CSV table of C-alpha atoms and ligand atoms in Angstrom, one decimal:
chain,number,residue,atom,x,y,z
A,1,UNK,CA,30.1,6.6,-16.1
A,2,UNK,CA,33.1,8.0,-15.4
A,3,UNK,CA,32.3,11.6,-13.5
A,4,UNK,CA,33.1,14.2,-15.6
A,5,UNK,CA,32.1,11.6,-18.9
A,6,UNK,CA,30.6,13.8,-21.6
A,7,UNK,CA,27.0,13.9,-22.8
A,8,UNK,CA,28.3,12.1,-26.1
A,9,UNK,CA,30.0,9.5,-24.3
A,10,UNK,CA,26.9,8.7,-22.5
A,11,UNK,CA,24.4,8.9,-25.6
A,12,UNK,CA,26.9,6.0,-26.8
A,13,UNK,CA,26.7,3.9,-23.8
A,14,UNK,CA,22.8,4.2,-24.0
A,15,UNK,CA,23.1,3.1,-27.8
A,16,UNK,CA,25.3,0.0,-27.6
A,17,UNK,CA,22.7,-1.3,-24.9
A,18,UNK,CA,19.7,-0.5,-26.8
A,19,UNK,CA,21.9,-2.4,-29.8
A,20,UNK,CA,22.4,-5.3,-27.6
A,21,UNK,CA,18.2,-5.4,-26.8
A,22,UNK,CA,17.8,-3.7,-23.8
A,23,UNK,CA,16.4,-0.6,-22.5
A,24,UNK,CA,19.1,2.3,-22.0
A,25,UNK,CA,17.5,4.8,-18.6
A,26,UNK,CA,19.9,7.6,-18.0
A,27,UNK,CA,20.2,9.2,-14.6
A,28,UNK,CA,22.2,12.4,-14.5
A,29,UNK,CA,23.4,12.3,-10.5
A,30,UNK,CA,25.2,15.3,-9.2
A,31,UNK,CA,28.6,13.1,-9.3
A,32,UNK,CA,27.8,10.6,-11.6
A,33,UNK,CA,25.7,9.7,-14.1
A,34,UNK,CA,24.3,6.1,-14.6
A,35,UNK,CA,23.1,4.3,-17.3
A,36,UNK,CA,20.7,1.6,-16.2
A,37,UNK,CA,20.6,-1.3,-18.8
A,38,UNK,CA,17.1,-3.1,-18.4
A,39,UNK,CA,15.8,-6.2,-19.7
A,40,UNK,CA,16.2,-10.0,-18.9
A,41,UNK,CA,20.2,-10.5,-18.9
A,42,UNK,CA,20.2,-13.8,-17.0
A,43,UNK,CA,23.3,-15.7,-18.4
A,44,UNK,CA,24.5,-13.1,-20.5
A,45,UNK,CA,27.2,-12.6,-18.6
A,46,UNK,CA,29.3,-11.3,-21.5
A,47,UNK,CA,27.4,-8.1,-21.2
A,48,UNK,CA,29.4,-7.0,-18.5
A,49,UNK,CA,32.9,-7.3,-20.3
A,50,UNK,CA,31.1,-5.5,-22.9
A,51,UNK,CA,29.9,-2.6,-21.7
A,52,UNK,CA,32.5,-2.0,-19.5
A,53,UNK,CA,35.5,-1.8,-22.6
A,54,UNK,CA,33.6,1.0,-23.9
A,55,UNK,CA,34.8,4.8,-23.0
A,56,UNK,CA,34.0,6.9,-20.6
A,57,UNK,CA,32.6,3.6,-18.7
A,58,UNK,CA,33.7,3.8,-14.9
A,59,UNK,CA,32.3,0.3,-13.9
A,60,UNK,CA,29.4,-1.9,-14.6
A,61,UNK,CA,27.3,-3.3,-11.3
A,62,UNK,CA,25.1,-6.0,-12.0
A,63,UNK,CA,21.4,-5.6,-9.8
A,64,UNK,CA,20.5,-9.2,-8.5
A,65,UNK,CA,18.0,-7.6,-6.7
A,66,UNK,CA,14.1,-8.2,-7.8
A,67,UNK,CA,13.8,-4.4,-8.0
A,68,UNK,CA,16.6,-2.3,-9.9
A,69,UNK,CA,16.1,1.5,-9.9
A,70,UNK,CA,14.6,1.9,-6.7
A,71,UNK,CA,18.1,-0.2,-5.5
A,72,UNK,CA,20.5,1.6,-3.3
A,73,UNK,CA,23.4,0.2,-5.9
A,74,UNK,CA,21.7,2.2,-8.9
A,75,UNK,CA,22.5,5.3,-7.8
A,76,UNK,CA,26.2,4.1,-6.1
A,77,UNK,CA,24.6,4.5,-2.5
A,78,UNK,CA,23.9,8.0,-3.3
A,79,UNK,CA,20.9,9.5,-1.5
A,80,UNK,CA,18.8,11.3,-3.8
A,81,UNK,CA,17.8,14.4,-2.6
A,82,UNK,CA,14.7,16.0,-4.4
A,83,UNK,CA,13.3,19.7,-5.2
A,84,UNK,CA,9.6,20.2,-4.9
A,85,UNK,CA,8.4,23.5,-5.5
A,86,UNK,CA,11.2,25.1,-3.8
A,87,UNK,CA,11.3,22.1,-0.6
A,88,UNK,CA,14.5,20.3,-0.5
A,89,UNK,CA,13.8,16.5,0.4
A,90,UNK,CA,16.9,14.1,1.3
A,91,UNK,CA,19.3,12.9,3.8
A,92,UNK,CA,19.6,16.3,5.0
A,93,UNK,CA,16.1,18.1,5.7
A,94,UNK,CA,12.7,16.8,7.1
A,95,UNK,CA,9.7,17.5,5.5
A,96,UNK,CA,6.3,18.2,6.6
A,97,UNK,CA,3.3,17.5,4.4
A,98,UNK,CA,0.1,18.4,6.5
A,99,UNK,CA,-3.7,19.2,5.5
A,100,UNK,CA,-6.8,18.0,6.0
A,101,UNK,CA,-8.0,14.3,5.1
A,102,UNK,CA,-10.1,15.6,2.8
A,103,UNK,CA,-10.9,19.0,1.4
A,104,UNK,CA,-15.0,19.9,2.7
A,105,UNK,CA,-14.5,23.9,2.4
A,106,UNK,CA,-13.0,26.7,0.7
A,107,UNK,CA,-12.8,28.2,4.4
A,108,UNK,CA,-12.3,25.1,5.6
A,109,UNK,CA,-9.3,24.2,3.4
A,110,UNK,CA,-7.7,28.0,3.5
A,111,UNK,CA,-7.9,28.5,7.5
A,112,UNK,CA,-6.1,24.9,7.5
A,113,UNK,CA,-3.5,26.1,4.9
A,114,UNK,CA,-2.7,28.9,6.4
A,115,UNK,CA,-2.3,27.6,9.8
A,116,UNK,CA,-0.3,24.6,9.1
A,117,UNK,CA,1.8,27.2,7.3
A,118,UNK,CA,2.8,29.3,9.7
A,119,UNK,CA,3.3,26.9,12.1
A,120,UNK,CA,6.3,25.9,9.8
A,121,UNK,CA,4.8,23.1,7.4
A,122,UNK,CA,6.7,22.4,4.5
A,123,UNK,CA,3.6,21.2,1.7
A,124,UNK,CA,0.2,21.1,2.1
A,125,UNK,CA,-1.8,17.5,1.6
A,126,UNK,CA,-5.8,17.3,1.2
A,127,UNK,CA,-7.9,14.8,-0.6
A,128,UNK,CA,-9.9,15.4,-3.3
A,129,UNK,CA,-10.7,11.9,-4.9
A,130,UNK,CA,-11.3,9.7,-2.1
A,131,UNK,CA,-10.7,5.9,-1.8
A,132,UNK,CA,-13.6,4.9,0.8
A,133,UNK,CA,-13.8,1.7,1.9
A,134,UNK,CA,-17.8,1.6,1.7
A,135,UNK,CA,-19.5,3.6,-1.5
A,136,UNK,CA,-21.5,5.3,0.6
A,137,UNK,CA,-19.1,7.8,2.6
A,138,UNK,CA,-18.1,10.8,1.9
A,139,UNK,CA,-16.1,10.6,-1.4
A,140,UNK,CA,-14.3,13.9,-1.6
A,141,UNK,CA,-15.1,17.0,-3.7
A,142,UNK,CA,-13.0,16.1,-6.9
A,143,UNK,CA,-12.1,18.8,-9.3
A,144,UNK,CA,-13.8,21.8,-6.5
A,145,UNK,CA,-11.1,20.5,-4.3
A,146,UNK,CA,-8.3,20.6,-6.1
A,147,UNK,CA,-9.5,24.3,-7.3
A,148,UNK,CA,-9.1,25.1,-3.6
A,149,UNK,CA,-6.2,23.5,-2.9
A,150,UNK,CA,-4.3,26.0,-6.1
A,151,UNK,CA,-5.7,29.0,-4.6
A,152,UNK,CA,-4.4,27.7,-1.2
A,153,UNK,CA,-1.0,27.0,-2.8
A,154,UNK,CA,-1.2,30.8,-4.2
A,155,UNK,CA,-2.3,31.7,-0.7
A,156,UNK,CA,0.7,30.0,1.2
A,157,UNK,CA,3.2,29.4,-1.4
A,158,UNK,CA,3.1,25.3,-0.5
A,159,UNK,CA,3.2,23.0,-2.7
A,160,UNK,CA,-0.1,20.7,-3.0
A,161,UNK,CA,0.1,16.8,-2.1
A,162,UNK,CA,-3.2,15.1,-3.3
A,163,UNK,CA,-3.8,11.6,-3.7
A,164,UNK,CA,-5.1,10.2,-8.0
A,165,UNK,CA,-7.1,7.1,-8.3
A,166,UNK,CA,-7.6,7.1,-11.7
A,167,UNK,CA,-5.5,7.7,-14.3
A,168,UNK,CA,-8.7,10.0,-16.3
A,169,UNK,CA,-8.0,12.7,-13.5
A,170,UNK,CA,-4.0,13.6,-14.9
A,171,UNK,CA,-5.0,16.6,-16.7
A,172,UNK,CA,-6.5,18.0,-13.5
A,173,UNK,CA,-3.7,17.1,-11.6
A,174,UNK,CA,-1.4,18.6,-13.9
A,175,UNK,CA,-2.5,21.7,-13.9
A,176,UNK,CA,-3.4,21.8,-9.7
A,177,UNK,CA,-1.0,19.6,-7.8
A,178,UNK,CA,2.6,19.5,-7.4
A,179,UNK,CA,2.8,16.3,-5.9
A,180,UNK,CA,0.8,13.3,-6.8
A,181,UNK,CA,0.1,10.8,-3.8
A,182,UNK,CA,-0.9,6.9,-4.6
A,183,UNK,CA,-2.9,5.8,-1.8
A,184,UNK,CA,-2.0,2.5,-0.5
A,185,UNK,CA,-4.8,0.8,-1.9
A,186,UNK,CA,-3.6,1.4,-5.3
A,187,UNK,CA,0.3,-0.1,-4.8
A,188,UNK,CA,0.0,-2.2,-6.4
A,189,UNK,CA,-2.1,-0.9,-9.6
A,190,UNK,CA,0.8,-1.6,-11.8
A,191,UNK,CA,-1.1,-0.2,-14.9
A,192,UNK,CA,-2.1,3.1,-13.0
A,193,UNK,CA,1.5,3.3,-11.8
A,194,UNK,CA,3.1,3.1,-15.1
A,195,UNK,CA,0.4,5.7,-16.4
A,196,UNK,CA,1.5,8.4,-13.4
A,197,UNK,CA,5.2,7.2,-13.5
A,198,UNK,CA,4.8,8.6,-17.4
A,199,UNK,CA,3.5,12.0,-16.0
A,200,UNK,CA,6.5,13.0,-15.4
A,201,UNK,CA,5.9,14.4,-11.6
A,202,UNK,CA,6.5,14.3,-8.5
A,203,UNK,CA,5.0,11.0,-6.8
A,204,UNK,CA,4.4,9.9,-2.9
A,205,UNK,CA,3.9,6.1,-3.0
A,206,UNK,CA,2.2,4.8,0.0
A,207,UNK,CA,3.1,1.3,0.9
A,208,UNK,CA,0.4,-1.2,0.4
A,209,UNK,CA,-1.7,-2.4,3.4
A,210,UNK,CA,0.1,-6.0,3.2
A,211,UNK,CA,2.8,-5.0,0.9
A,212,UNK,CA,6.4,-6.1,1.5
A,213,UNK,CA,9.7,-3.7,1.8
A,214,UNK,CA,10.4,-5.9,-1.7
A,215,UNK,CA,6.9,-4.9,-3.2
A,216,UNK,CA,7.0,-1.5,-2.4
A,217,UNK,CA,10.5,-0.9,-3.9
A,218,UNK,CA,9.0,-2.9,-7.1
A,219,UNK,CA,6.5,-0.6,-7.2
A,220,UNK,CA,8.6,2.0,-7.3
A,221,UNK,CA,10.3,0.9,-10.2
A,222,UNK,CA,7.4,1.2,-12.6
A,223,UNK,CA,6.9,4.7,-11.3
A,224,UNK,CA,10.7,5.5,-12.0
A,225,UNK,CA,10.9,4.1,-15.4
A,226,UNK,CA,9.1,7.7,-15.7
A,227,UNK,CA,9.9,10.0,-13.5
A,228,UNK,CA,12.7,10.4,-11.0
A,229,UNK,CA,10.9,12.1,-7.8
A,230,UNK,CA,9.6,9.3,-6.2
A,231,UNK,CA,9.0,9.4,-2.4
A,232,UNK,CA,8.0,6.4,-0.3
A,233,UNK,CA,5.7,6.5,2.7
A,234,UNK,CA,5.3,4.5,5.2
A,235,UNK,CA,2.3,4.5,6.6
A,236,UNK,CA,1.2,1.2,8.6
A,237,UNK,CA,0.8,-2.2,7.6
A,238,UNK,CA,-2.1,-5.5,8.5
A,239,UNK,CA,-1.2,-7.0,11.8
A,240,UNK,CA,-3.2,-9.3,13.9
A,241,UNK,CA,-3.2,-6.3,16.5
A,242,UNK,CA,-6.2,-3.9,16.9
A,243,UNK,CA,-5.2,-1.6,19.1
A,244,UNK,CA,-4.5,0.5,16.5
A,245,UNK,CA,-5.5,1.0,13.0
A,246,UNK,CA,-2.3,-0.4,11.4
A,247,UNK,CA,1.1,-1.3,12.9
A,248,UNK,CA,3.4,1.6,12.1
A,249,UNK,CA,6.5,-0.3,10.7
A,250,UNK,CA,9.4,1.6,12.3
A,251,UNK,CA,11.7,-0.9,10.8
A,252,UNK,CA,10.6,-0.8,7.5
A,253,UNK,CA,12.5,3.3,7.7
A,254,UNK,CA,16.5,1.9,8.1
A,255,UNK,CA,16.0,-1.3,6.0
A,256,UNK,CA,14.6,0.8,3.2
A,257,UNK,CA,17.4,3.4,3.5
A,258,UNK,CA,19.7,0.1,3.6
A,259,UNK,CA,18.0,-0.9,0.1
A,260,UNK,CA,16.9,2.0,-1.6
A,261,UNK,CA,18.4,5.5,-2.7
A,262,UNK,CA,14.4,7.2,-2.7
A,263,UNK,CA,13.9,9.8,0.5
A,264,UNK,CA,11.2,8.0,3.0
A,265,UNK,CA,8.5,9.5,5.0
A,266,UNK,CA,6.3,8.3,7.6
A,267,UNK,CA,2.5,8.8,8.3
A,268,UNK,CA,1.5,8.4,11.4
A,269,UNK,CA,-2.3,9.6,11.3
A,270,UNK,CA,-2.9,6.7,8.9
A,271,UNK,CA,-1.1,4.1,11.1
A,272,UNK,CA,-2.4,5.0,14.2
A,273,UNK,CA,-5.5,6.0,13.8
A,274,UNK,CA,-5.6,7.9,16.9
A,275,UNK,CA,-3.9,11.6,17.3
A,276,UNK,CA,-3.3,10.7,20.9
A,277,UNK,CA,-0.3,8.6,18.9
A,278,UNK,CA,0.6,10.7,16.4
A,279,UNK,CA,2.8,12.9,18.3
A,280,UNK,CA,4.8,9.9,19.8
A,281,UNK,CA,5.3,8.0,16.3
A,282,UNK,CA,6.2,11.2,14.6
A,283,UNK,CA,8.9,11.3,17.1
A,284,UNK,CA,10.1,7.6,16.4
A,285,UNK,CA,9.9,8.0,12.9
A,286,UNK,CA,12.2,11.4,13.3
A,287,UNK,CA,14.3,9.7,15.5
A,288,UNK,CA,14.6,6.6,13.4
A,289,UNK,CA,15.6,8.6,10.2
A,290,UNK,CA,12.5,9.1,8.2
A,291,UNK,CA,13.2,12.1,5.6
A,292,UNK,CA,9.8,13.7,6.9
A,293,UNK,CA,6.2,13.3,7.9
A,294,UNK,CA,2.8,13.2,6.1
A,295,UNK,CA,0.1,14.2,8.8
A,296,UNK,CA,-3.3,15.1,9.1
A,297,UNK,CA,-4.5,18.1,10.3
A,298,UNK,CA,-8.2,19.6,10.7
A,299,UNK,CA,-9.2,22.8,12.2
A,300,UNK,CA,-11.9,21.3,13.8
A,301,UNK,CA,-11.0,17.1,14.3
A,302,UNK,CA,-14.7,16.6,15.4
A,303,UNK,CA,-16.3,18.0,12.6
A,304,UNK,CA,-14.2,16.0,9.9
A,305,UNK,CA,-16.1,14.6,7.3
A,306,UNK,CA,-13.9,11.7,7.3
A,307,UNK,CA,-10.9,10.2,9.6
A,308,UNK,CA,-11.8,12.5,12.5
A,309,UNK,CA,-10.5,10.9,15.8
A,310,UNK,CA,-7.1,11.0,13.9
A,311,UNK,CA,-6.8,14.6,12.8
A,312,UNK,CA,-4.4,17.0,14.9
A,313,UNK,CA,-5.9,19.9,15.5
A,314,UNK,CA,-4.7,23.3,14.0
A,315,UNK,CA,-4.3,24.6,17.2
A,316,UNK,CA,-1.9,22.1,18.8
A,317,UNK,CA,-0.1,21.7,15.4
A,318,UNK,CA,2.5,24.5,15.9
A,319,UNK,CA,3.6,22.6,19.1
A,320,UNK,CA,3.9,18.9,17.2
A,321,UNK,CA,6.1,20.7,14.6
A,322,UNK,CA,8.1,22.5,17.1
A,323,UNK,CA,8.7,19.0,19.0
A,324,UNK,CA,9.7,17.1,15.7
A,325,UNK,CA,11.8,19.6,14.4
A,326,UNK,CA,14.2,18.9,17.8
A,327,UNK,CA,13.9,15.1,17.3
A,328,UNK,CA,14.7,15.9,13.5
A,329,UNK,CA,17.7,18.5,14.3
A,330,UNK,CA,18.9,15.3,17.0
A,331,UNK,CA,18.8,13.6,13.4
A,332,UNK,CA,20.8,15.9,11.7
A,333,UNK,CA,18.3,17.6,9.7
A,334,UNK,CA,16.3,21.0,9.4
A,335,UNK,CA,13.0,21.2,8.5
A,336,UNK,CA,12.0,21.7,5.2
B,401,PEP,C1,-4.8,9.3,2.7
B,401,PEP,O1,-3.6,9.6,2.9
B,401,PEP,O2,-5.7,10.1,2.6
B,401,PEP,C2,-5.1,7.9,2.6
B,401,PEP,C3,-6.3,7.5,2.2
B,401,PEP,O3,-4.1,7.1,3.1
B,401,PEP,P1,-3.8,5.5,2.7
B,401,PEP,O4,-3.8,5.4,1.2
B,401,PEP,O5,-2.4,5.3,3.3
B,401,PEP,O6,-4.9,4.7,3.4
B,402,MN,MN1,-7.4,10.2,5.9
């Protein structure tokens, strides 16, 4: 739309496309405001004409690619920056989501939280459902853990990252987490992604284990037929290599931001697998243009009750965030 395009003009746009069978998705941009028309508009090519003669209509941009509003064009190459429980996350800040893998301990989880916060972290992650790969580890407290986690969060004033693997659990996330996190196991669980994208909230989307840059983004897209706050993460793909858990896929950070509008961040605990790595990748990814980090941290690695060797400790954390922050200020960007 035209900027400055009353809401009446835009309530008209969104009923002339629902009139010609599609579905009108409004986006309300701090310049501009879009109307996305969805639906199958191969060889209508009269649409275009169309839409475009009515008022208030700057220009209409056809989306030939497989995904649509994850795609850099739906927003006009606009960044979208995002506010999270008072955390600014877009092309101008880097943000630090760090906790423990998984929550074990009330004392566990609040000496964590409070450490990771004063050494400068900008949310705070732990697991509460966890996807194991065998059914007999350690599956995570459930609702005890997200229990902790909101008294943490009333503790340290972060917001809570926790990863949902079934769609049964909303209610509880509702009311304890400010950030939902889908594991990248469950990419490409369109069903449960349509059912969180509904939610309304916040949502980090891990990319799948041998998902593509053009999966992910369509995975995105069921999430944002709901909700607008969608952050990516990239956090490792399937390679023949062993040396580490997963390959961190540097590239995948500038060819998303040359495809997608959504803020990226990287996680480098899951990649790696090691924390001898972490620091090094969290630097790349900094340096590369990632919009923040999602690590783990444990306050005693050894100890974890799951994904151990890759924990930073809580005592060298101040230092890792201190080192980032200068690769992210090289970047252009202040922490979170
Ligand atoms: C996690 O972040 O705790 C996790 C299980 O990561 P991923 O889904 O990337 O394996
Ligand atoms: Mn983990």
């Amino acid at each position: 739309m035209e900027p400055g395009a009353g809401s009446l003009l835009v309530a008209a746009v969104a009923e002339r496309i629902a009139g010609l069978g599609l579905v009108a998705q409004t986006t309300v941009g701090v310049h501009q405001t879009i109307v996305a028309a969805l639906g199958d508009t191969a060889g209508r090519d009269e649409l275009d004409a169309e839409l475009a003669e009515l008022p208030g209509v700057e220009r209409v941009v056809r989306i030939s690619r497989p995904y649509k509003l994850s795609s850099i064009e739906a927003t006009m190459h606009e960044p979208t920056t995002l506010h999270i429980g008072g955390r600014e996350i877009g092309p101008s800040t880097f943000c630090m989501i760090a906790g423990p893998c998984t929550v074990e301990s009330r004392e566990q989880t609040f000496a964590i939280a409070e450490s990771v916060a004063a050494a400068g972290a900008s949310m705070l992650r732990g697991g509460a459902f966890k996807p194991r790969t065998s059914p007999f580890a350690f599956q995570g407290l459930g609702r005890e853990a997200l229990e902790i986690l909101s008294e943490a969060r009333d503790m340290t004033g972060l917001p809570i990252v926790s990863e949902l693997l079934d769609i049964t659990q909303a209610d509880l996330f509702r009311d304890h987490v400010d950030v939902i996190q889908i594991g990248a196991r469950n990419m490409q669980n369109y069903t449960l992604l349509r059912e969180i994208g509904q939610m309304g909230m916040p949502v980090v989307l891990k990319r799948g284990l041998s998902a593509t840059i053009d999966e992910l983004l369509q995975a995105a897209d069921y999430l944002l037929r709901g909700t607008e706050q969608v952050i990516l993460c990239e956090r490792g793909i399937r390679t023949f290599e062993t040396a580490t858990r997963f390959t961190l896929d540097l590239s995948a950070i500038p060819a998303l931001r040359q495809r997608t509008h959504l803020p990226v961040i990287v996680d480098p605990s899951h990649a790696s697998g090691d924390r001898r790595l972490v620091g090094p990748l969290a630097a790349a990814a900094a340096a590369v243009g990632a919009d923040g980090l999602l690590v783990e941290v444990h306050d005693d690695p050894t100890q974890a009750h799951c994904d151990g060797p890759q924990q930073l400790a809580t005592a060298d954390f101040g230092g890792f965030v201190e080192r980032i922050a200068a690769h992210a200020g090289l970047a252009g960007r202040t922490l979170a």
